[in-house]
Short mmCIF file of C-alpha atoms and ligand atoms in Angstrom, two decimals:
data_model
loop_
_atom_site.label_atom_id
_atom_site.label_comp_id
_atom_site.label_asym_id
_atom_site.label_seq_id
_atom_site.Cartn_x
_atom_site.Cartn_y
_atom_site.Cartn_z
CA UNK W 1 -206.35 -15.63 37.26
CA UNK W 2 -207.26 -13.07 39.98
CA UNK W 3 -207.21 -14.45 43.57
CA UNK W 4 -210.45 -13.69 45.41
CA UNK W 5 -210.05 -12.64 49.03
CA UNK W 6 -213.74 -12.96 49.91
CA UNK W 7 -214.16 -15.86 52.36
CA UNK W 8 -210.46 -16.72 52.10
CA UNK W 9 -208.86 -17.91 55.43
CA UNK W 10 -205.84 -15.87 56.08
CA UNK W 11 -203.22 -15.82 58.75
CA UNK W 12 -201.44 -12.42 59.30
CA UNK W 13 -198.37 -12.25 61.59
CA UNK W 14 -197.56 -8.90 63.21
CA UNK W 15 -201.29 -7.77 63.27
CA UNK W 16 -200.79 -5.53 66.28
CA UNK W 17 -199.45 -2.46 64.42
CA UNK W 18 -198.19 -0.86 61.26
CA UNK W 19 -198.50 -2.82 57.97
CA UNK W 20 -199.91 -5.99 59.60
CA UNK W 21 -202.69 -4.04 61.33
CA UNK W 22 -203.57 -2.14 58.12
CA UNK W 23 -203.67 -5.41 56.31
CA UNK W 24 -206.01 -7.06 58.66
CA UNK W 25 -208.47 -4.22 58.48
CA UNK W 26 -208.43 -4.17 54.70
CA UNK W 27 -208.78 -7.93 54.37
CA UNK W 28 -211.73 -8.00 56.65
CA UNK W 29 -213.26 -5.18 54.68
CA UNK W 30 -212.86 -7.45 51.65
CA UNK W 31 -214.77 -10.29 53.45
CA UNK W 32 -211.85 -12.38 54.45
CA UNK W 33 -211.56 -14.46 57.53
CA UNK W 34 -208.31 -13.48 59.31
CA UNK W 35 -206.36 -14.86 62.18
CA UNK W 36 -204.03 -12.06 63.53
CA UNK W 37 -201.13 -12.80 65.69
CA UNK W 38 -198.48 -10.72 67.65
CA UNK W 39 -197.23 -10.43 71.24
CA UNK W 40 -199.40 -7.56 72.34
CA UNK W 41 -202.75 -9.06 73.33
CA UNK W 42 -204.51 -5.68 74.14
CA UNK W 43 -203.70 -4.39 70.68
CA UNK W 44 -205.05 -7.56 69.04
CA UNK W 45 -208.18 -7.35 71.11
CA UNK W 46 -208.75 -3.71 70.13
CA UNK W 47 -208.32 -4.64 66.46
CA UNK W 48 -210.81 -7.47 66.91
CA UNK W 49 -213.39 -5.08 68.23
CA UNK W 50 -212.68 -2.75 65.37
CA UNK W 51 -213.47 -5.58 62.86
CA UNK W 52 -216.66 -6.74 64.67
CA UNK W 53 -219.06 -5.48 61.99
CA UNK W 54 -217.40 -7.32 59.26
CA UNK W 55 -218.05 -8.10 56.42
CA UNK W 56 -215.26 -10.65 57.16
CA UNK W 57 -214.21 -11.87 60.57
CA UNK W 58 -211.11 -11.40 62.66
CA UNK W 59 -209.72 -13.83 65.22
CA UNK W 60 -206.70 -13.19 67.33
CA UNK W 61 -204.03 -15.33 69.05
CA UNK W 62 -201.33 -13.64 71.01
CA UNK W 63 -197.82 -14.98 71.43
CA UNK W 64 -194.22 -14.68 70.47
CA UNK W 65 -193.48 -16.03 66.99
CA UNK W 66 -189.86 -16.75 67.83
CA UNK W 67 -191.07 -19.38 70.27
CA UNK W 68 -191.88 -22.78 68.62
CA UNK W 69 -194.75 -23.31 71.17
CA UNK W 70 -196.55 -20.27 69.69
CA UNK W 71 -196.17 -21.37 66.11
CA UNK W 72 -197.52 -24.77 67.18
CA UNK W 73 -200.39 -23.11 68.88
CA UNK W 74 -201.19 -21.20 65.61
CA UNK W 75 -201.24 -24.46 63.67
CA UNK W 76 -203.39 -26.13 66.34
CA UNK W 77 -205.84 -23.19 66.23
CA UNK W 78 -206.10 -23.58 62.40
CA UNK W 79 -206.66 -27.30 62.69
CA UNK W 80 -209.44 -26.82 65.27
CA UNK W 81 -211.26 -23.85 63.56
CA UNK W 82 -210.45 -23.94 59.84
CA UNK W 83 -208.89 -27.19 58.94
CA UNK W 84 -207.18 -25.43 55.99
CA UNK W 85 -205.40 -22.13 55.25
CA UNK W 86 -205.70 -20.17 52.03
CA UNK W 87 -203.08 -17.51 52.60
CA UNK W 88 -200.12 -17.14 55.05
CA UNK W 89 -198.82 -13.64 55.34
CA UNK W 90 -195.42 -13.56 57.09
CA UNK W 91 -195.35 -9.93 58.10
CA UNK W 92 -194.02 -9.73 61.64
CA UNK W 93 -190.46 -8.24 61.89
CA UNK W 94 -188.13 -6.00 63.84
CA UNK W 95 -185.04 -4.05 63.03
CA UNK W 96 -181.85 -3.02 64.63
CA UNK W 97 -179.65 -0.05 63.91
CA UNK W 98 -175.93 0.47 64.72
CA UNK W 99 -172.48 -0.67 63.78
CA UNK W 100 -172.08 -4.44 63.64
CA UNK W 101 -168.75 -4.16 65.61
CA UNK W 102 -170.50 -2.29 68.39
CA UNK W 103 -173.18 -5.02 68.91
CA UNK W 104 -173.12 -8.48 70.10
CA UNK W 105 -174.13 -12.00 69.08
CA UNK W 106 -177.43 -11.66 70.79
CA UNK W 107 -178.60 -8.81 68.63
CA UNK W 108 -177.75 -10.76 65.52
CA UNK W 109 -179.54 -13.86 66.74
CA UNK W 110 -182.65 -11.96 67.92
CA UNK W 111 -183.01 -10.06 64.41
CA UNK W 112 -182.36 -13.39 62.57
CA UNK W 113 -184.95 -15.24 64.78
CA UNK W 114 -187.87 -12.84 64.24
CA UNK W 115 -187.30 -11.98 60.61
CA UNK W 116 -186.06 -15.21 59.26
CA UNK W 117 -186.27 -18.38 61.37
CA UNK W 118 -189.79 -17.58 62.78
CA UNK W 119 -191.49 -17.08 59.35
CA UNK W 120 -189.59 -20.03 57.78
CA UNK W 121 -190.64 -22.36 60.63
CA UNK W 122 -194.21 -20.95 60.74
CA UNK W 123 -194.49 -21.79 57.03
CA UNK W 124 -193.21 -25.35 57.67
CA UNK W 125 -195.91 -25.59 60.38
CA UNK W 126 -198.65 -24.23 58.14
CA UNK W 127 -197.84 -26.10 54.91
CA UNK W 128 -200.20 -29.02 55.62
CA UNK W 129 -202.96 -26.55 56.04
CA UNK W 130 -202.09 -24.70 52.79
CA UNK W 131 -202.13 -28.06 51.00
CA UNK W 132 -205.49 -28.84 52.55
CA UNK W 133 -206.87 -25.67 50.87
CA UNK W 134 -206.21 -26.78 47.36
CA UNK W 135 -209.33 -28.79 47.10
CA UNK W 136 -211.47 -25.74 47.58
CA UNK W 137 -210.76 -24.31 44.10
CA UNK W 138 -208.46 -21.49 45.54
CA UNK W 139 -204.82 -21.35 44.89
CA UNK W 140 -203.01 -21.11 48.25
CA UNK W 141 -200.42 -18.50 48.76
CA UNK W 142 -197.56 -17.50 51.07
CA UNK W 143 -196.80 -13.79 51.03
CA UNK W 144 -193.53 -12.80 52.67
CA UNK W 145 -193.01 -9.13 53.63
CA UNK W 146 -189.39 -8.58 52.86
CA UNK W 147 -187.68 -5.18 52.43
CA UNK W 148 -185.88 -3.01 49.88
CA UNK W 149 -183.00 -4.05 51.96
CA UNK W 150 -183.39 -7.68 50.89
CA UNK W 151 -182.18 -6.48 47.48
CA UNK W 152 -179.54 -3.96 48.37
CA UNK W 153 -177.91 -3.79 51.89
CA UNK W 154 -177.05 -0.54 53.65
CA UNK W 155 -174.70 0.17 56.54
CA UNK W 156 -175.80 0.21 60.21
CA UNK W 157 -178.40 -2.40 59.52
CA UNK W 158 -176.29 -5.44 59.01
CA UNK W 159 -178.32 -7.94 61.01
CA UNK W 160 -181.62 -6.68 59.44
CA UNK W 161 -180.27 -6.75 55.97
CA UNK W 162 -178.77 -10.26 56.41
CA UNK W 163 -182.16 -11.50 57.74
CA UNK W 164 -184.16 -10.02 54.97
CA UNK W 165 -181.64 -11.29 52.32
CA UNK W 166 -181.97 -14.79 53.94
CA UNK W 167 -185.81 -14.46 53.60
CA UNK W 168 -185.58 -13.56 49.94
CA UNK W 169 -183.22 -16.47 49.17
CA UNK W 170 -185.46 -18.81 51.03
CA UNK W 171 -188.60 -17.51 49.29
CA UNK W 172 -186.97 -17.89 45.90
CA UNK W 173 -186.09 -21.48 46.60
CA UNK W 174 -189.39 -22.43 48.20
CA UNK W 175 -191.27 -20.87 45.35
CA UNK W 176 -189.78 -23.48 42.81
CA UNK W 177 -190.21 -26.29 45.33
CA UNK W 178 -193.96 -25.53 45.88
CA UNK W 179 -194.80 -24.73 42.30
CA UNK W 180 -195.53 -28.40 41.51
CA UNK W 181 -197.99 -28.26 44.37
CA UNK W 182 -199.70 -25.16 43.11
CA UNK W 183 -198.86 -23.11 46.09
CA UNK W 184 -197.73 -19.50 45.31
CA UNK W 185 -194.78 -17.93 47.17
CA UNK W 186 -195.00 -14.19 46.73
CA UNK W 187 -192.70 -11.48 48.12
CA UNK W 188 -193.39 -7.69 48.79
CA UNK W 189 -190.41 -5.55 49.60
CA UNK W 190 -191.42 -2.16 51.08
CA UNK W 191 -189.12 0.72 51.54
CA UNK W 192 -189.36 3.07 54.55
CA UNK W 193 -192.86 2.98 55.90
CA UNK W 194 -194.55 4.99 58.67
CA UNK W 195 -195.27 2.46 61.47
CA UNK W 196 -193.91 1.58 64.93
CA UNK W 197 -190.89 -0.15 63.34
CA UNK W 198 -188.33 2.44 64.49
CA UNK W 199 -189.79 2.54 68.04
CA UNK W 200 -189.45 -1.21 68.41
CA UNK W 201 -185.89 -1.63 67.46
CA UNK W 202 -183.85 -4.58 68.89
CA UNK W 203 -180.97 -3.47 71.07
CA UNK W 204 -180.21 -0.32 69.26
CA UNK W 205 -178.26 2.70 70.81
CA UNK W 206 -180.52 5.56 71.78
CA UNK W 207 -180.63 8.63 69.64
CA UNK W 208 -179.62 6.78 66.37
CA UNK W 209 -182.02 7.82 63.64
CA UNK W 210 -182.76 6.24 60.31
CA UNK W 211 -183.37 8.46 57.33
CA UNK W 212 -187.10 8.16 56.42
CA UNK W 213 -187.24 10.31 53.31
CA UNK W 214 -190.37 9.79 51.38
CA UNK W 215 -191.96 7.16 53.71
CA UNK W 216 -195.17 5.42 52.55
CA UNK W 217 -197.96 4.90 54.97
CA UNK W 218 -198.74 1.40 56.30
CA UNK W 219 -202.09 1.57 54.45
CA UNK W 220 -200.33 2.14 51.19
CA UNK W 221 -198.14 -0.84 51.78
CA UNK W 222 -201.05 -2.91 52.83
CA UNK W 223 -202.93 -1.97 49.56
CA UNK W 224 -199.74 -3.10 47.62
CA UNK W 225 -199.70 -6.38 49.55
CA UNK W 226 -203.38 -6.98 48.64
CA UNK W 227 -202.55 -6.21 44.98
CA UNK W 228 -199.59 -8.67 45.06
CA UNK W 229 -201.98 -11.33 46.44
CA UNK W 230 -204.82 -10.75 43.95
CA UNK W 231 -202.51 -10.69 40.98
CA UNK W 232 -200.12 -13.47 42.29
CA UNK W 233 -197.13 -11.26 41.59
CA UNK W 234 -194.04 -13.14 42.54
CA UNK W 235 -191.95 -10.14 43.71
CA UNK W 236 -192.58 -6.37 44.02
CA UNK W 237 -190.28 -3.71 45.27
CA UNK W 238 -191.97 -0.57 46.67
CA UNK W 239 -191.35 3.07 46.04
CA UNK W 240 -189.37 4.87 43.31
CA UNK W 241 -186.48 5.54 45.88
CA UNK W 242 -186.47 1.89 46.84
CA UNK W 243 -186.30 0.74 43.21
CA UNK W 244 -183.58 3.37 42.42
CA UNK W 245 -181.41 2.11 45.35
CA UNK W 246 -181.76 -1.50 44.03
CA UNK W 247 -181.05 -0.50 40.46
CA UNK W 248 -178.12 1.71 41.44
CA UNK W 249 -176.73 -1.10 43.65
CA UNK W 250 -176.96 -3.67 40.82
CA UNK W 251 -175.45 -1.65 38.05
CA UNK W 252 -173.16 0.83 39.94
CA UNK W 253 -172.12 -1.07 43.08
CA UNK W 254 -168.98 0.90 43.92
CA UNK W 255 -170.66 4.34 43.44
CA UNK W 256 -173.56 3.17 45.62
CA UNK W 257 -171.06 1.97 48.30
CA UNK W 258 -169.36 5.45 48.18
CA UNK W 259 -172.68 7.27 48.34
CA UNK W 260 -173.93 5.22 51.28
CA UNK W 261 -170.73 5.66 53.16
CA UNK W 262 -171.07 9.43 52.78
CA UNK W 263 -174.84 9.77 53.40
CA UNK W 264 -176.03 6.91 55.28
CA UNK W 265 -173.57 6.89 58.14
CA UNK W 266 -173.62 9.84 60.52
CA UNK W 267 -170.10 11.25 61.15
CA UNK W 268 -170.02 9.94 64.75
CA UNK W 269 -170.58 6.50 63.46
CA UNK W 270 -167.93 6.38 60.71
N1 NAP M 301 -191.46 0.23 58.57
C1 NAP M 301 -190.51 0.14 57.53
O1 NAP M 301 -189.79 1.12 57.27
C2 NAP M 301 -190.36 -1.21 56.92
C3 NAP M 301 -189.61 -1.21 55.72
C4 NAP M 301 -189.40 -2.33 54.97
C5 NAP M 301 -189.97 -3.53 55.41
N2 NAP M 301 -190.71 -3.52 56.72
C6 NAP M 301 -191.17 -4.92 57.19
O2 NAP M 301 -192.59 -4.81 57.31
C7 NAP M 301 -193.05 -5.74 58.36
C8 NAP M 301 -193.99 -5.01 59.16
O3 NAP M 301 -193.29 -3.93 59.88
P1 NAP M 301 -193.96 -2.57 60.36
O4 NAP M 301 -193.25 -1.46 59.57
O5 NAP M 301 -195.43 -2.67 60.23
O6 NAP M 301 -193.44 -2.48 61.88
P2 NAP M 301 -194.33 -2.51 63.30
O7 NAP M 301 -195.32 -1.52 63.29
O8 NAP M 301 -193.20 -2.37 64.28
O9 NAP M 301 -194.92 -3.91 63.27
C9 NAP M 301 -194.15 -5.10 63.52
C10 NAP M 301 -195.17 -6.19 63.96
O10 NAP M 301 -194.43 -7.42 64.09
C11 NAP M 301 -194.86 -7.90 65.40
N3 NAP M 301 -193.74 -8.61 66.12
C12 NAP M 301 -192.45 -8.17 66.23
N4 NAP M 301 -191.75 -9.18 66.85
C13 NAP M 301 -192.60 -10.15 67.07
C14 NAP M 301 -192.43 -11.47 67.73
N5 NAP M 301 -191.26 -11.83 68.34
N6 NAP M 301 -193.46 -12.21 67.74
C15 NAP M 301 -194.64 -11.90 67.21
N7 NAP M 301 -194.95 -10.73 66.65
C16 NAP M 301 -193.81 -9.90 66.59
C17 NAP M 301 -195.25 -6.68 66.25
O11 NAP M 301 -196.22 -7.05 67.27
P3 NAP M 301 -195.91 -7.13 68.83
O12 NAP M 301 -194.86 -6.09 69.16
O13 NAP M 301 -197.22 -6.90 69.45
O14 NAP M 301 -195.34 -8.50 68.99
C18 NAP M 301 -195.92 -5.90 65.18
O15 NAP M 301 -197.22 -6.30 65.00
C19 NAP M 301 -191.71 -6.16 58.98
O16 NAP M 301 -191.44 -7.48 58.41
C20 NAP M 301 -190.67 -5.23 58.52
O17 NAP M 301 -189.38 -5.81 58.45
C21 NAP M 301 -190.84 -2.32 57.43
#
């Protein structure tokens, strides 16, 4: 059965830019009621104004998702305003680039915190609200925005790949646990996307570039996320390039390692 987004109550993390922002706009266009969260309050406020004419509604709540106090504040907001939640979209995330041996523990912890612990703990916090939505005739869903790098890791992004692999493993396990409760756990894995992602890197050396051949736009990824939600697709990997990398890594791991060593690490970093 196709999931209707009209009048659905949806929480979107990372709504201040890129994929999350595009998703909020498209969901409101479809008549959904969206709570957008991120740290930059001015960005969220601008988004709220952009959505003022509906047909859906957009609410905003600024804060740092890696803080349990903000996750609790989100849950409290839902309790006060909605009393249930149809869809949780764990989209907020941040990357880091550079050799593992040249970084420190803090970078690893920061990347794991925002890409893995925060969405996992936010989900725990929201589960009672998702359960409360079941009586409305809608099937609740959790949509995790992963990455192609949750399926095949690449060099110079060790922390990010580890965090996205963790998210994928956690999603797979949670999907089975929540199936008996009729709550979907879905995952969309984008490949390189035009957004502010590479301008907001965690503790990465200056001047390091990540190849962004054949990037998708945030709007295209948001459309794919909506399609995953509407069709309850358990996992989708985006772009032909992304799928090729995953396929090559699975069937020809040694060749893929060699190609990555040659083409994904600049000479100065080898
Ligand atoms: N861009 C890509 O190439 C790419 C590829 C594959 C997967 N992805 C995934 O797609 C998702 C969205 O990324 P994007 O490309 O749209 O990047 P983006 O434009 O940088 O957006 C990231 C969003 O996450 C929010 N965020 C980051 N840290 C946060 C924190 N501690 N607390 C609350 N919010 C936080 C940011 O808001 P504030 O800064 O205002 O807090 C922003 O709204 C991420 O999970 C990313 O890993 C991206």
